[in-house]
GROMACS .gro file of C-alpha atoms in nm:
model
  241
    1ASN     CA    1   2.094   1.328   3.351
    2PHE     CA    2   1.938   1.479   3.670
    3ALA     CA    3   1.982   1.831   3.537
    4GLU     CA    4   1.811   1.739   3.208
    5ASN     CA    5   1.502   1.594   3.387
    6ASP     CA    6   1.487   1.896   3.616
    7VAL     CA    7   1.476   2.131   3.317
    8CYS     CA    8   1.191   1.930   3.158
    9ARG     CA    9   0.994   1.941   3.482
   10GLU     CA   10   1.043   2.316   3.516
   11THR     CA   11   0.926   2.397   3.161
   12SER     CA   12   0.614   2.172   3.167
   13ALA     CA   13   0.489   2.199   3.526
   14CYS     CA   14   0.253   2.496   3.462
   15ASP     CA   15   0.170   2.507   3.092
   16GLN     CA   16  -0.209   2.450   3.094
   17ILE     CA   17  -0.530   2.496   3.291
   18LYS     CA   18  -0.870   2.334   3.232
   19LEU     CA   19  -1.194   2.470   3.376
   20GLU     CA   20  -1.471   2.217   3.446
   21GLY     CA   21  -1.826   2.247   3.579
   22LYS     CA   22  -2.190   2.254   3.472
   23ASP     CA   23  -2.256   2.450   3.154
   24THR     CA   24  -2.636   2.454   3.201
   25LEU     CA   25  -2.835   2.532   3.514
   26CYS     CA   26  -3.209   2.485   3.546
   27ALA     CA   27  -3.431   2.765   3.672
   28ASP     CA   28  -3.446   2.619   4.023
   29GLU     CA   29  -3.069   2.566   4.051
   30ALA     CA   30  -2.899   2.849   4.239
   31THR     CA   31  -2.544   2.722   4.287
   32ALA     CA   32  -2.272   2.521   4.110
   33LEU     CA   33  -1.912   2.410   4.164
   34TYR     CA   34  -1.630   2.493   3.921
   35THR     CA   35  -1.282   2.343   3.932
   36ALA     CA   36  -0.966   2.456   3.755
   37HIS     CA   37  -0.731   2.165   3.680
   38ARG     CA   38  -0.357   2.243   3.663
   39ASN     CA   39  -0.069   2.023   3.553
   40PRO     CA   40   0.042   1.773   3.815
   41GLY     CA   41   0.319   1.940   4.007
   42CYS     CA   42   0.197   2.292   3.929
   43PHE     CA   43   0.113   2.483   4.247
   44GLN     CA   44   0.072   2.831   4.100
   45LYS     CA   45  -0.226   3.020   4.244
   46ILE     CA   46  -0.543   3.048   4.037
   47SER     CA   47  -0.728   3.372   3.962
   48TRP     CA   48  -1.104   3.386   3.896
   49GLU     CA   49  -1.311   3.642   3.707
   50ALA     CA   50  -1.686   3.647   3.637
   51ASP     CA   51  -1.983   3.864   3.552
   52SER     CA   52  -2.096   3.975   3.897
   53SER     CA   53  -2.433   4.102   3.767
   54LEU     CA   54  -2.562   3.743   3.758
   55THR     CA   55  -2.412   3.619   4.084
   56ASP     CA   56  -2.490   3.679   4.446
   57HIS     CA   57  -2.142   3.575   4.559
   58TRP     CA   58  -1.892   3.291   4.535
   59GLN     CA   59  -1.663   3.121   4.782
   60ALA     CA   60  -1.346   2.916   4.759
   61ILE     CA   61  -1.381   2.548   4.847
   62ASN     CA   62  -1.007   2.489   4.810
   63ASP     CA   63  -0.724   2.632   4.602
   64THR     CA   64  -0.870   2.497   4.274
   65THR     CA   65  -1.249   2.493   4.327
   66ILE     CA   66  -1.507   2.765   4.385
   67GLN     CA   67  -1.880   2.751   4.454
   68VAL     CA   68  -2.082   3.013   4.265
   69PHE     CA   69  -2.417   3.133   4.405
   70PHE     CA   70  -2.639   3.282   4.137
   71LYS     CA   71  -2.905   3.548   4.183
   72PRO     CA   72  -3.252   3.394   4.221
   73GLN     CA   73  -3.574   3.450   4.027
   74ARG     CA   74  -3.445   3.450   3.671
   75ASP     CA   75  -3.731   3.542   3.438
   76HIS     CA   76  -3.546   3.449   3.117
   77GLN     CA   77  -3.231   3.272   3.001
   78GLU     CA   78  -2.898   3.438   3.077
   79ILE     CA   79  -2.541   3.346   2.982
   80PHE     CA   80  -2.289   3.354   3.266
   81LYS     CA   81  -1.918   3.354   3.178
   82LEU     CA   82  -1.649   3.241   3.418
   83TYR     CA   83  -1.276   3.291   3.354
   84THR     CA   84  -0.972   3.145   3.525
   85ARG     CA   85  -0.597   3.187   3.478
   86LEU     CA   86  -0.273   3.098   3.649
   87GLN     CA   87  -0.127   3.392   3.841
   88GLY     CA   88   0.192   3.502   3.673
   89TYR     CA   89   0.099   3.318   3.353
   90ASN     CA   90  -0.158   3.544   3.186
   91GLU     CA   91  -0.149   3.345   2.864
   92ILE     CA   92  -0.247   3.024   3.046
   93LYS     CA   93  -0.623   3.060   3.093
   94ASP     CA   94  -0.959   2.900   3.031
   95SER     CA   95  -1.327   2.995   3.043
   96ILE     CA   96  -1.675   2.844   3.049
   97ALA     CA   97  -2.011   2.981   2.933
   98VAL     CA   98  -2.301   2.872   3.154
   99ALA     CA   99  -2.661   2.888   3.032
  100LEU     CA  100  -2.882   2.997   3.322
  101LEU     CA  101  -3.223   2.880   3.210
  102GLY     CA  102  -3.537   3.077   3.290
  103PRO     CA  103  -3.872   2.943   3.411
  104TYR     CA  104  -4.091   2.717   3.202
  105PRO     CA  105  -4.277   2.914   2.935
  106HIS     CA  106  -4.583   2.751   2.777
  107SER     CA  107  -4.606   2.853   2.416
  108SER     CA  108  -4.950   3.017   2.434
  109ASP     CA  109  -5.003   3.339   2.627
  110ALA     CA  110  -5.378   3.293   2.602
  111GLU     CA  111  -5.556   3.274   2.936
  112SER     CA  112  -5.904   3.292   2.788
  113LEU     CA  113  -6.107   3.059   2.571
  114CYS     CA  114  -6.356   3.192   2.322
  115GLU     CA  115  -6.706   3.051   2.364
  116GLY     CA  116  -6.735   2.744   2.142
  117GLY     CA  117  -6.368   2.764   2.046
  118SER     CA  118  -6.045   2.586   2.137
  119LEU     CA  119  -5.679   2.666   2.189
  120GLN     CA  120  -5.353   2.472   2.206
  121ILE     CA  121  -5.096   2.491   2.483
  122SER     CA  122  -4.748   2.353   2.410
  123PRO     CA  123  -4.428   2.342   2.618
  124GLY     CA  124  -4.231   2.450   2.312
  125PRO     CA  125  -3.931   2.308   2.126
  126THR     CA  126  -3.697   2.292   2.429
  127VAL     CA  127  -3.910   2.027   2.604
  128LYS     CA  128  -3.836   1.658   2.551
  129THR     CA  129  -4.128   1.501   2.740
  130CYS     CA  130  -4.436   1.628   2.921
  131LEU     CA  131  -4.719   1.495   3.136
  132TRP     CA  132  -5.048   1.686   3.141
  133GLN     CA  133  -5.305   1.685   3.422
  134ASP     CA  134  -5.526   1.438   3.229
  135GLY     CA  135  -5.242   1.187   3.196
  136SER     CA  136  -5.171   1.257   2.829
  137THR     CA  137  -4.812   1.288   2.710
  138ASP     CA  138  -4.862   1.461   2.375
  139SER     CA  139  -4.642   1.759   2.292
  140ALA     CA  140  -4.947   1.989   2.297
  141LEU     CA  141  -5.278   1.997   2.480
  142THR     CA  142  -5.599   2.103   2.305
  143ILE     CA  143  -5.827   2.291   2.544
  144LYS     CA  144  -6.200   2.324   2.476
  145MET     CA  145  -6.332   2.391   2.825
  146PRO     CA  146  -6.242   2.653   3.088
  147GLY     CA  147  -6.066   2.527   3.400
  148ILE     CA  148  -5.727   2.481   3.569
  149TYR     CA  149  -5.462   2.292   3.372
  150SER     CA  150  -5.114   2.173   3.468
  151VAL     CA  151  -4.810   2.011   3.313
  152ILE     CA  152  -4.483   1.853   3.424
  153ALA     CA  153  -4.221   1.893   3.152
  154MET     CA  154  -3.864   1.767   3.108
  155SER     CA  155  -3.635   1.970   2.884
  156PHE     CA  156  -3.360   1.829   2.661
  157SER     CA  157  -3.109   1.974   2.908
  158GLY     CA  158  -3.260   1.763   3.187
  159CYS     CA  159  -3.450   2.041   3.365
  160LEU     CA  160  -3.783   1.954   3.526
  161TYR     CA  161  -4.055   2.218   3.506
  162LYS     CA  162  -4.399   2.234   3.668
  163ASP     CA  163  -4.661   2.481   3.558
  164SER     CA  164  -5.032   2.539   3.610
  165PHE     CA  165  -5.264   2.795   3.459
  166ARG     CA  166  -5.631   2.890   3.458
  167ILE     CA  167  -5.830   2.914   3.136
  168GLU     CA  168  -6.144   3.126   3.151
  169SER     CA  169  -6.426   3.143   2.901
  170ILE     CA  170  -6.507   3.463   2.711
  171PRO     CA  171  -6.876   3.498   2.622
  172SER     CA  172  -6.960   3.652   2.288
  173ARG     CA  173  -6.989   4.030   2.316
  174ALA     CA  174  -7.051   4.101   1.950
  175LYS     CA  175  -7.392   4.263   1.979
  176VAL     CA  176  -7.390   4.615   1.843
  177SER     CA  177  -7.678   4.863   1.839
  178LEU     CA  178  -7.694   5.201   1.666
  179GLY     CA  179  -8.027   5.285   1.826
  180PRO     CA  180  -8.360   5.372   1.664
  181ASP     CA  181  -8.402   5.553   1.334
  182VAL     CA  182  -8.343   5.927   1.358
  183THR     CA  183  -8.490   6.237   1.192
  184LEU     CA  184  -8.267   6.545   1.165
  185CYS     CA  185  -8.337   6.901   1.080
  186VAL     CA  186  -8.161   7.030   0.770
  187GLY     CA  187  -7.811   7.144   0.868
  188GLN     CA  188  -7.791   6.922   1.174
  189SER     CA  189  -7.532   6.646   1.219
  190LEU     CA  190  -7.540   6.322   1.416
  191VAL     CA  191  -7.266   6.112   1.572
  192LEU     CA  192  -7.337   5.738   1.555
  193HIS     CA  193  -7.171   5.535   1.832
  194ALA     CA  194  -7.100   5.165   1.783
  195GLY     CA  195  -6.961   5.116   2.135
  196GLY     CA  196  -6.606   5.083   2.257
  197ASP     CA  197  -6.586   4.716   2.358
  198PHE     CA  198  -6.506   4.563   2.020
  199GLN     CA  199  -6.185   4.470   1.844
  200SER     CA  200  -6.272   4.611   1.502
  201TYR     CA  201  -6.529   4.829   1.326
  202ARG     CA  202  -6.629   4.878   0.964
  203TRP     CA  203  -6.892   5.127   0.849
  204GLN     CA  204  -7.072   5.129   0.516
  205ASP     CA  205  -6.825   5.390   0.384
  206GLY     CA  206  -6.521   5.176   0.478
  207SER     CA  207  -6.418   5.380   0.785
  208VAL     CA  208  -6.298   5.185   1.088
  209ASP     CA  209  -6.352   5.414   1.388
  210SER     CA  210  -6.598   5.337   1.667
  211VAL     CA  211  -6.800   5.648   1.576
  212LEU     CA  212  -6.929   5.796   1.252
  213THR     CA  213  -7.050   6.155   1.202
  214VAL     CA  214  -7.331   6.188   0.948
  215TYR     CA  215  -7.461   6.506   0.785
  216ASN     CA  216  -7.700   6.368   0.523
  217GLU     CA  217  -8.001   6.143   0.523
  218GLY     CA  218  -7.951   5.780   0.430
  219LEU     CA  219  -7.910   5.428   0.559
  220TYR     CA  220  -7.600   5.381   0.773
  221SER     CA  221  -7.458   5.047   0.887
  222VAL     CA  222  -7.168   4.907   1.089
  223THR     CA  223  -7.017   4.560   1.138
  224VAL     CA  224  -6.811   4.488   1.451
  225SER     CA  225  -6.604   4.193   1.576
  226ASP     CA  226  -6.505   4.102   1.931
  227ALA     CA  227  -6.189   3.939   2.069
  228CYS     CA  228  -6.317   3.600   1.956
  229SER     CA  229  -6.388   3.722   1.600
  230HIS     CA  230  -6.762   3.699   1.651
  231LEU     CA  231  -6.943   3.940   1.417
  232SER     CA  232  -7.245   4.162   1.468
  233GLY     CA  233  -7.402   4.433   1.260
  234ASP     CA  234  -7.671   4.699   1.278
  235THR     CA  235  -7.825   4.968   1.057
  236VAL     CA  236  -8.000   5.295   1.124
  237LEU     CA  237  -8.208   5.516   0.893
  238VAL     CA  238  -8.137   5.887   0.911
  239SER     CA  239  -8.403   6.117   0.763
  240GLN     CA  240  -8.413   6.496   0.724
  241GLN     CA  241  -8.702   6.739   0.747
   0.00000   0.00000   0.00000
């Protein structure tokens, strides 16, 4: 009877390992504890393996728990994988994938507001709740005036983010001038310049460069648009003598 119980204890003492710890870390969290649970009565040593490119170092708290210190200043989400196994029992192992979240990204990269226009800033789909500087709690903020704006956001994973940003106003720059009418001698050419500060150009012949070379008399025109889609146009009469 004693021998039978002893055999059962020997075959089941070290047959599993379970790795536990946080599987998501917020951007401001730099460390976490991970524990490998063995069978009661199993005292086999535990081996640890991890992707060292995402960690600064780790240290053993005891024979089953380690504290991992992650590299700071993550600019985007990374996945850290931690592996553990029982020494001498390579088939008895476990692992955990840890999402290392990056900083809070508001969904609009715009830092400028077109004159007379508006833009929307949103924390994005990963945010559960947010509180804007004006006390509103909507999922997006409509901005119509330049200034400094801020938000406190809570993600679905429980991370708290704070962000502030400056919105500046862009005055309309869509004012193009081709200059006065011009008279050319026969055989001469002329380069018309629409300026280089616009987003798009369209001449009367359909070309879209900022300059147009003309060889013949006629009426030439251009329409330009700026970063805010404001339009401006001008014409010039070219004569020959």
